[in-house]
Short mmCIF file of C-alpha atoms in Angstrom, two decimals:
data_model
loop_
_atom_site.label_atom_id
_atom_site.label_comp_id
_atom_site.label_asym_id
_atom_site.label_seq_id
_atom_site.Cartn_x
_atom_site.Cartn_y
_atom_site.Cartn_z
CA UNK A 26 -56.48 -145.56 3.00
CA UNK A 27 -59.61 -143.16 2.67
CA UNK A 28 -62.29 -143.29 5.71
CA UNK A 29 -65.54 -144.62 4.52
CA UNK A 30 -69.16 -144.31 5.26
CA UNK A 31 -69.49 -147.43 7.27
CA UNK A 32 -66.19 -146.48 9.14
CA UNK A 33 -67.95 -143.50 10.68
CA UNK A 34 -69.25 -145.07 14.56
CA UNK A 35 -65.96 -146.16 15.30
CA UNK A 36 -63.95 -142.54 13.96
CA UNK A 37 -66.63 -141.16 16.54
CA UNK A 38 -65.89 -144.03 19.15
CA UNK A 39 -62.26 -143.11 18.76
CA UNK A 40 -62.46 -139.32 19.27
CA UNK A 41 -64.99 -139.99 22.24
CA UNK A 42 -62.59 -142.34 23.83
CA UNK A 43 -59.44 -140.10 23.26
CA UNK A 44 -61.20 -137.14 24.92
CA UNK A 45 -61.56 -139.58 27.69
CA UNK A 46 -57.53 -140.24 28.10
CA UNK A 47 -55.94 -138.93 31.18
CA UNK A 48 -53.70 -137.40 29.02
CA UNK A 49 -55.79 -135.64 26.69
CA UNK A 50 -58.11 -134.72 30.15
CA UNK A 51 -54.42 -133.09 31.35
CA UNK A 52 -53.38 -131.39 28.02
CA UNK A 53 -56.88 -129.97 27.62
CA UNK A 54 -56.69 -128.48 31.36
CA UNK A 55 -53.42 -126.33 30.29
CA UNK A 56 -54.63 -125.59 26.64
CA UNK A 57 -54.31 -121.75 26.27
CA UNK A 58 -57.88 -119.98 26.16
CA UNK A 59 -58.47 -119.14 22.41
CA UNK A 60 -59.94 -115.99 22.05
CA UNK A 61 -63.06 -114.57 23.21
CA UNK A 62 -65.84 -115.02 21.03
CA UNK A 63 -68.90 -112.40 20.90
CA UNK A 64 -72.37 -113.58 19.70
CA UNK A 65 -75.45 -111.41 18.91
CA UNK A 66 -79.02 -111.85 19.14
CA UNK A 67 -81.60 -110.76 16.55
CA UNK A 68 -82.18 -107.61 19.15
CA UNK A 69 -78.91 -106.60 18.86
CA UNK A 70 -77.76 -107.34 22.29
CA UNK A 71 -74.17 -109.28 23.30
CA UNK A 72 -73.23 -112.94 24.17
CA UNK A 73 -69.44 -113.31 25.14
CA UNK A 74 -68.21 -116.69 24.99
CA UNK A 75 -64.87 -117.76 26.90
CA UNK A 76 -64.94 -121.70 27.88
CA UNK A 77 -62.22 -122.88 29.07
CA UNK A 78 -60.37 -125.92 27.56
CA UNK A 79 -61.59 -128.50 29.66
CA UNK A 80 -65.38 -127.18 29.31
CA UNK A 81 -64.47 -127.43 25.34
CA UNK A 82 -64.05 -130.82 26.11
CA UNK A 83 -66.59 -131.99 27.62
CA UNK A 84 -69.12 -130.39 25.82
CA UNK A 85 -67.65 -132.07 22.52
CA UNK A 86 -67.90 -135.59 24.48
CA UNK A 87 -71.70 -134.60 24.88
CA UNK A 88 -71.77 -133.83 21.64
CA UNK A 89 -70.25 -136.56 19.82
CA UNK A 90 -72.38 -139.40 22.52
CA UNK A 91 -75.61 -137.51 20.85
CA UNK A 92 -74.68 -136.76 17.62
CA UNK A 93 -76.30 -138.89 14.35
CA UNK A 94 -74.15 -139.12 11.97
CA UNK A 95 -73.01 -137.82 8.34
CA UNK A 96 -70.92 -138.84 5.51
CA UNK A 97 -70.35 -136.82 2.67
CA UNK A 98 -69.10 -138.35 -0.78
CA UNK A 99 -66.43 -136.25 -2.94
CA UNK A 100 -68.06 -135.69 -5.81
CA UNK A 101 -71.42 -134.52 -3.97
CA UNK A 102 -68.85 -132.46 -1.30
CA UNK A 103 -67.89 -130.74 -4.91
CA UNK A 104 -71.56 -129.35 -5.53
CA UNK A 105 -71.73 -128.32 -1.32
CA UNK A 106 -68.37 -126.23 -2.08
CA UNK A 107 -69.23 -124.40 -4.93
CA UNK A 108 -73.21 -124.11 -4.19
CA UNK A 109 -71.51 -122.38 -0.77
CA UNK A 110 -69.79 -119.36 -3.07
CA UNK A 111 -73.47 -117.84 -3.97
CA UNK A 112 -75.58 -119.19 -0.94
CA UNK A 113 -78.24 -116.48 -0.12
CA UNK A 114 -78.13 -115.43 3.47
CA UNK A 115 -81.25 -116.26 5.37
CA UNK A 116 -82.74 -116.57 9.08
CA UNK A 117 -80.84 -120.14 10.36
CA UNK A 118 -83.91 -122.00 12.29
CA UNK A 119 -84.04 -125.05 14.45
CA UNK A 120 -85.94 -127.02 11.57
CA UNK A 121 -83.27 -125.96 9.08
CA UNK A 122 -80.53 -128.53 10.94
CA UNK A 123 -80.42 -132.54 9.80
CA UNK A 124 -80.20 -133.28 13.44
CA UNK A 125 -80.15 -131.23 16.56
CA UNK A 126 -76.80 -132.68 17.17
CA UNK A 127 -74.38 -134.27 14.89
CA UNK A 128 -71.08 -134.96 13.56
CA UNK A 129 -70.06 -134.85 10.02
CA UNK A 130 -67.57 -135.91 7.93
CA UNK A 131 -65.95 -135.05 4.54
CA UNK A 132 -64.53 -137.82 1.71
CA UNK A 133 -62.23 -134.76 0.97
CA UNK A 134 -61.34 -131.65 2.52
CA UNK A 135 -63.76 -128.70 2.19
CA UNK A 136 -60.96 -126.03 3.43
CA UNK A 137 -57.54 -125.37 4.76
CA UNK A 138 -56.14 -123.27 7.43
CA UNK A 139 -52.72 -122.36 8.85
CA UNK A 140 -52.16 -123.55 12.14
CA UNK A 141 -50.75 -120.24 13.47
CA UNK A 142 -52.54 -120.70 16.69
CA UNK A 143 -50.68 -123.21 19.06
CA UNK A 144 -48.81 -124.31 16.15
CA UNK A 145 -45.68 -123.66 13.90
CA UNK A 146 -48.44 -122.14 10.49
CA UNK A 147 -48.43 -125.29 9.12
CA UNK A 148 -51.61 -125.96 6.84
CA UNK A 149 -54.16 -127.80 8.07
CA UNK A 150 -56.99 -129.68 6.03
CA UNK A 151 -60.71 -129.12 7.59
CA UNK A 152 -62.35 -132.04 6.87
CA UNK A 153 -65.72 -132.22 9.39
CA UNK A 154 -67.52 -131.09 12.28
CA UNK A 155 -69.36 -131.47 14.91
CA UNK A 156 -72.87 -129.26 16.27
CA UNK A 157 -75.50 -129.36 19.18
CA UNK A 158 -77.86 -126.56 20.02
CA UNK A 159 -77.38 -125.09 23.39
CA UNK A 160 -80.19 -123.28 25.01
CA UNK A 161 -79.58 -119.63 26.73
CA UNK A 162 -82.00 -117.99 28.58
CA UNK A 163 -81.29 -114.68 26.52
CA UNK A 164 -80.35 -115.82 23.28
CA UNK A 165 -82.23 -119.03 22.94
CA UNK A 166 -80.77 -121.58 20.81
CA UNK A 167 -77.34 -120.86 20.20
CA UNK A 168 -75.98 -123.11 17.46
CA UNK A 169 -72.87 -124.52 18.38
CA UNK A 170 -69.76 -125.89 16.03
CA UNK A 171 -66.20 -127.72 16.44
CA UNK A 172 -64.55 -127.90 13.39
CA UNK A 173 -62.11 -131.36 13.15
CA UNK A 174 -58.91 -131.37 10.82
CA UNK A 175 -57.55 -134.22 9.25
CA UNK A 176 -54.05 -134.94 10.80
CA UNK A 177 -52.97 -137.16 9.02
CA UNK A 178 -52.86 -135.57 5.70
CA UNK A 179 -51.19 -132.69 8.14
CA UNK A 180 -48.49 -135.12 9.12
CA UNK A 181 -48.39 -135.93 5.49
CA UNK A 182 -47.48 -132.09 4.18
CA UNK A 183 -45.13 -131.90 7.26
CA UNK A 184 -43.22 -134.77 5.48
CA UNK A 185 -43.37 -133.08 2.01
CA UNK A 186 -42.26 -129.75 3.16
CA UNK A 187 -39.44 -131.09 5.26
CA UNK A 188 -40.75 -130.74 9.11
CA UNK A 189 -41.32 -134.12 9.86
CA UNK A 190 -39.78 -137.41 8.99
CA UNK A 191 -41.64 -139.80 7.67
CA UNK A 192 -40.73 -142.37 10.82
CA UNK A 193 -41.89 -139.66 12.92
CA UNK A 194 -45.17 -138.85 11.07
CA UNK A 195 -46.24 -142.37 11.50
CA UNK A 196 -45.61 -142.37 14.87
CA UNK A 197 -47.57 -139.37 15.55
CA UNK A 198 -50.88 -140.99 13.49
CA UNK A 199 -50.43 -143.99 15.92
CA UNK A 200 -50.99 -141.57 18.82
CA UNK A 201 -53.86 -139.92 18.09
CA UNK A 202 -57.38 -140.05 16.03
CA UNK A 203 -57.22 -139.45 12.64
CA UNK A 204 -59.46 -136.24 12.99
CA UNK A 205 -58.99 -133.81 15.79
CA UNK A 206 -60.66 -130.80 16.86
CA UNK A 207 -59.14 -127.39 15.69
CA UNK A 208 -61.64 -124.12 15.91
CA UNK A 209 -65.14 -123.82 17.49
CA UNK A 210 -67.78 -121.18 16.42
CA UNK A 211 -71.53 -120.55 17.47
CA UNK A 212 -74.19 -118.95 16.15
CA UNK A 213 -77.70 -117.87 17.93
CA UNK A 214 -80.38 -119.52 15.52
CA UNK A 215 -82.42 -116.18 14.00
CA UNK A 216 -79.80 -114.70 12.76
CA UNK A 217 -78.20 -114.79 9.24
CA UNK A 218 -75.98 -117.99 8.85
CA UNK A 219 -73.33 -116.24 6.89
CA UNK A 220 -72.18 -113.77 8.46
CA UNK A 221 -68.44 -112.25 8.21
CA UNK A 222 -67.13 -114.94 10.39
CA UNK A 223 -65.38 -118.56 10.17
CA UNK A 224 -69.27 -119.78 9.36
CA UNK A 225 -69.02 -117.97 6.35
CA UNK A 226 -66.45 -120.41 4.54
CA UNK A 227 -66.33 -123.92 6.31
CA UNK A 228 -70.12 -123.65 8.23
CA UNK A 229 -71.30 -122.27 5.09
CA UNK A 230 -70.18 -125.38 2.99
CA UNK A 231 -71.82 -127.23 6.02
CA UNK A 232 -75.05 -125.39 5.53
CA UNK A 233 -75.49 -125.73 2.01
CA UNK A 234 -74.79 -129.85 2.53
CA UNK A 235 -77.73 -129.59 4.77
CA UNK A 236 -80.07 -127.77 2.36
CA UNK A 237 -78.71 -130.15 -0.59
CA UNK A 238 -79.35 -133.50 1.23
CA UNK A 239 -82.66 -132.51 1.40
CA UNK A 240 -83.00 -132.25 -2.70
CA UNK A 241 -84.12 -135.03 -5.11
CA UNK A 242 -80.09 -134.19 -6.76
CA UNK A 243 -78.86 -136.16 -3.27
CA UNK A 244 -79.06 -139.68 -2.89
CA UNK A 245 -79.32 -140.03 1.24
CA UNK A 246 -78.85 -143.85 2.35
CA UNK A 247 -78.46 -145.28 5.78
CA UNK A 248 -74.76 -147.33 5.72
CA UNK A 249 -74.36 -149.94 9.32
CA UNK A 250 -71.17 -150.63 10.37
CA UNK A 251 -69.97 -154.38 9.38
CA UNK A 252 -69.99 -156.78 11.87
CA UNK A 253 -66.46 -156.89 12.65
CA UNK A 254 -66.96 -153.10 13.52
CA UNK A 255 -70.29 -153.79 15.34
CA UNK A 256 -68.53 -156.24 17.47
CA UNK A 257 -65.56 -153.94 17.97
CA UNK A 258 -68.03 -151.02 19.24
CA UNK A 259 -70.20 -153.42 21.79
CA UNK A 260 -66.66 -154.62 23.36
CA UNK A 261 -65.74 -150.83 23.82
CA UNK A 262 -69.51 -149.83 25.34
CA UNK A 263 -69.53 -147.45 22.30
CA UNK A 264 -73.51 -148.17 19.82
CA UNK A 265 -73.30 -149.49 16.67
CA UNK A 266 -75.10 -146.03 15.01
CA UNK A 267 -75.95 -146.03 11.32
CA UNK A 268 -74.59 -143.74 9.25
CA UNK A 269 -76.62 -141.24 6.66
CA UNK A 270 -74.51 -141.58 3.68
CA UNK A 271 -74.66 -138.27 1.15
CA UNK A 272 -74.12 -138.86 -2.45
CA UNK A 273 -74.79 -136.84 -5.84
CA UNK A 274 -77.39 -138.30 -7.30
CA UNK A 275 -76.57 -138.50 -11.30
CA UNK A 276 -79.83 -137.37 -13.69
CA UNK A 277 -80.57 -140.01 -16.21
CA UNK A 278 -79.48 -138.45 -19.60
CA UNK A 279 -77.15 -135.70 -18.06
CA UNK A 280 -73.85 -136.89 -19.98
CA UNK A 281 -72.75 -136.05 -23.20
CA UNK A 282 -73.16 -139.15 -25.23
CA UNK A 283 -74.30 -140.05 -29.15
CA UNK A 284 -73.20 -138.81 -32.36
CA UNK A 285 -71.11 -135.58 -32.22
CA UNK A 286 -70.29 -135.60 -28.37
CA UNK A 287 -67.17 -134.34 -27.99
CA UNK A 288 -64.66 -136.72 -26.31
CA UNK A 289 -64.65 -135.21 -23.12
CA UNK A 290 -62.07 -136.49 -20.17
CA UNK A 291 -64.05 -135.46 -16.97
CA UNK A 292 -67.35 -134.53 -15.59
CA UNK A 293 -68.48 -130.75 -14.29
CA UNK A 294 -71.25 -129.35 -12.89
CA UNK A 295 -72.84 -127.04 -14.63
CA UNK A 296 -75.61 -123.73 -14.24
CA UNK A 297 -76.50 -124.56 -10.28
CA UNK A 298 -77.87 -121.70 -9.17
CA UNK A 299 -80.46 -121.33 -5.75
CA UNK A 300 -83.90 -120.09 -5.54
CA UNK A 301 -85.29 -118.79 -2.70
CA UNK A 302 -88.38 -121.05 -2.34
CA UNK A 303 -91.69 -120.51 -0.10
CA UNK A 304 -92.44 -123.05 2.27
CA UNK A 305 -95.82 -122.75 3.41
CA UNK A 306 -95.96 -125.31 6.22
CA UNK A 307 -93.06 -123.23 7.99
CA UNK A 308 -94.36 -120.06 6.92
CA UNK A 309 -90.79 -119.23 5.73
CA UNK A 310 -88.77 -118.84 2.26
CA UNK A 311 -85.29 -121.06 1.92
CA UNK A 312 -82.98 -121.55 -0.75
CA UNK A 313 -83.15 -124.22 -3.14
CA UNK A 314 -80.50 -125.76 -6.00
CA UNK A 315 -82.20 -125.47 -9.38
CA UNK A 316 -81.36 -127.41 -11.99
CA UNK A 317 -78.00 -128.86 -11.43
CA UNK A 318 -76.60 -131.36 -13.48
CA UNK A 319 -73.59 -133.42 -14.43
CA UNK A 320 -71.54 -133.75 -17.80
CA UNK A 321 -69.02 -135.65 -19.33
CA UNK A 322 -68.56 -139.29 -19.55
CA UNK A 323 -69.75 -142.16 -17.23
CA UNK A 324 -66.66 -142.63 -15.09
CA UNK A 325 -64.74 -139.82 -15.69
CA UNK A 326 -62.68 -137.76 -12.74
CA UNK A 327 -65.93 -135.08 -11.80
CA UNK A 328 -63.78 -131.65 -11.81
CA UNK A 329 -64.39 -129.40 -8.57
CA UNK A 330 -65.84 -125.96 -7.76
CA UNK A 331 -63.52 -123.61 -10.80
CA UNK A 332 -65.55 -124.92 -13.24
CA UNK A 333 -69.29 -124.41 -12.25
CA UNK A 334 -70.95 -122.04 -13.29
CA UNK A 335 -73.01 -120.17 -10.13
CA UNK A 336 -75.68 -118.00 -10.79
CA UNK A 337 -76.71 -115.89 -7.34
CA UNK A 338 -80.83 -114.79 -7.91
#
């Protein structure tokens, strides 16, 4: 069964309270030290970044109890994918973020990876993340990711290509969170969001979801927990958040439809392209989807990122 909007406070509950697990607290303490990650400030000059596990942990406890919360719908994940391909590279700024911390999620993957780090290079489906700014006194804001991976649709591939048995694979979803941390990245706010780095691919598609939701082509609602949920959350000490549900809004007259339409079988995107756009209140230019727009029939499957066509300007 597929994780839905109003499901979102207690997936966050659920990772908060498995980072809290003596176990997990123990595993986390003996994770190897990934490597060493080197940020740069607009002036050129060098942050190196090497937290231990443990400090990983906490600080994604502190960022999941602060973080407001996402939910992004396939179909409008689709447009965020391929809008990502051609998105111009600009200045990231504080006002440019949703939220100054908060955790995301994906109806469907946005990327996969091999687990060739701590793992056996299975592939692994990224599927949300997680931010907060951190203040330096050097660097200023340094924007700061963790990246979460959908086990079990792992577990499920580890079936499929033999690794795991099904008996096991069911046992392993029943001891853990559906999503689980994989890969962290940061990123000191003034500088160019994508760069040649992890950003680039999955915090890119993460980006351009940002600058989307804030388009009349998104349709941004706030989805509440049901009250089975809300009552499950207060008896764990965990709030009841609401959730800031992302869909693709649908223009009124975009489908094929009257006399000579041809009898098309899905739905596609076609001739996004972005604009950089002046903003005068921030004194700054930011890019823009122009004129996107959906075809095909009502209710057809809406085909992914191969078939837009992206125009870079």
């Amino acid at each position: 069964m597929g994780v839905r909007a109003l499901d979102l406070p207690e997936v966050r509950a659920e990772l908060i309270d498995h980072y809290n697990n003596p176990l997990v607290i123990d595993w986390w303490a003996k994770r190897p030290t990934p490597p060493t990650m080197i940020l740069q400030n607009p002036n050129g000059e060098e942050l190196v970044v090497k937290p231990s596990g443990n400090d990983r942990r906490l600080k994604e406890i502190t960022r999941l109890q602060k973080a407001e919360l996402f939910f992004v719908t396939s179909r409008m994940a689709d447009l965020a994918l391929a809008a990502a391909q051609s998105l111009p590279s600009f200045d990231l700024a504080r006002h440019d973020l949703p939220s100054p911390a908060g955790f995301i999620l994906f109806e469907k993957p946005i990327a996969t990876d091999r687990n060739d780090y701590g793992g056996h290079g299975e592939e692994v489906f990224i599927a949300g993340a997680s931010w907060d700014l951190q203040s330096t006194r050097q660097f200023g804001d340094v924007l700061w990711f963790s990246f979460d991976i959908d086990a079990y649709l792992t577990f499920d591939g580890q079936v499929e290509s033999g690794y795991l048995s099904e008996e096991e694979a069911e046992r392993q979803k029943r001891l853990q969170p559906r999503y689980s941390y994989t890969m962290d990245a940061g990123h000191v706010l003034g500088m160019p969001m994508n760069d040649d780095s992890v950003l680039n691919s999955w915090g890119a598609t993460i980006l351009a979801s940002w600058l989307l939701m804030r388009q009349p082509l998104a349709d941004v609602t706030e989805v509440n927990p049901d009250r089975a949920a809300r009552k499950r959350l207060a008896r764990s000490g965990h709030e009841p958040r609401k959730v800031r549900l992302i869909e693709l809004r649908r223009p009124k007259g975009s489908s094929e439809s009257g006399e000579g339409a041809r009898d098309y079988q899905h739905q596609w995107i076609v001739r996004g392209h972005w604009r950089q756009q002046w903003y005068p209140s921030l004194q700054v230019h930011r890019p823009v989807w122009i004129a996107p727009h959906v075809k095909g029939p009502d209710g057809a499957p809406l085909i992914g990122g191969e078939k837009v066509n992206v125009l870079k300007r």
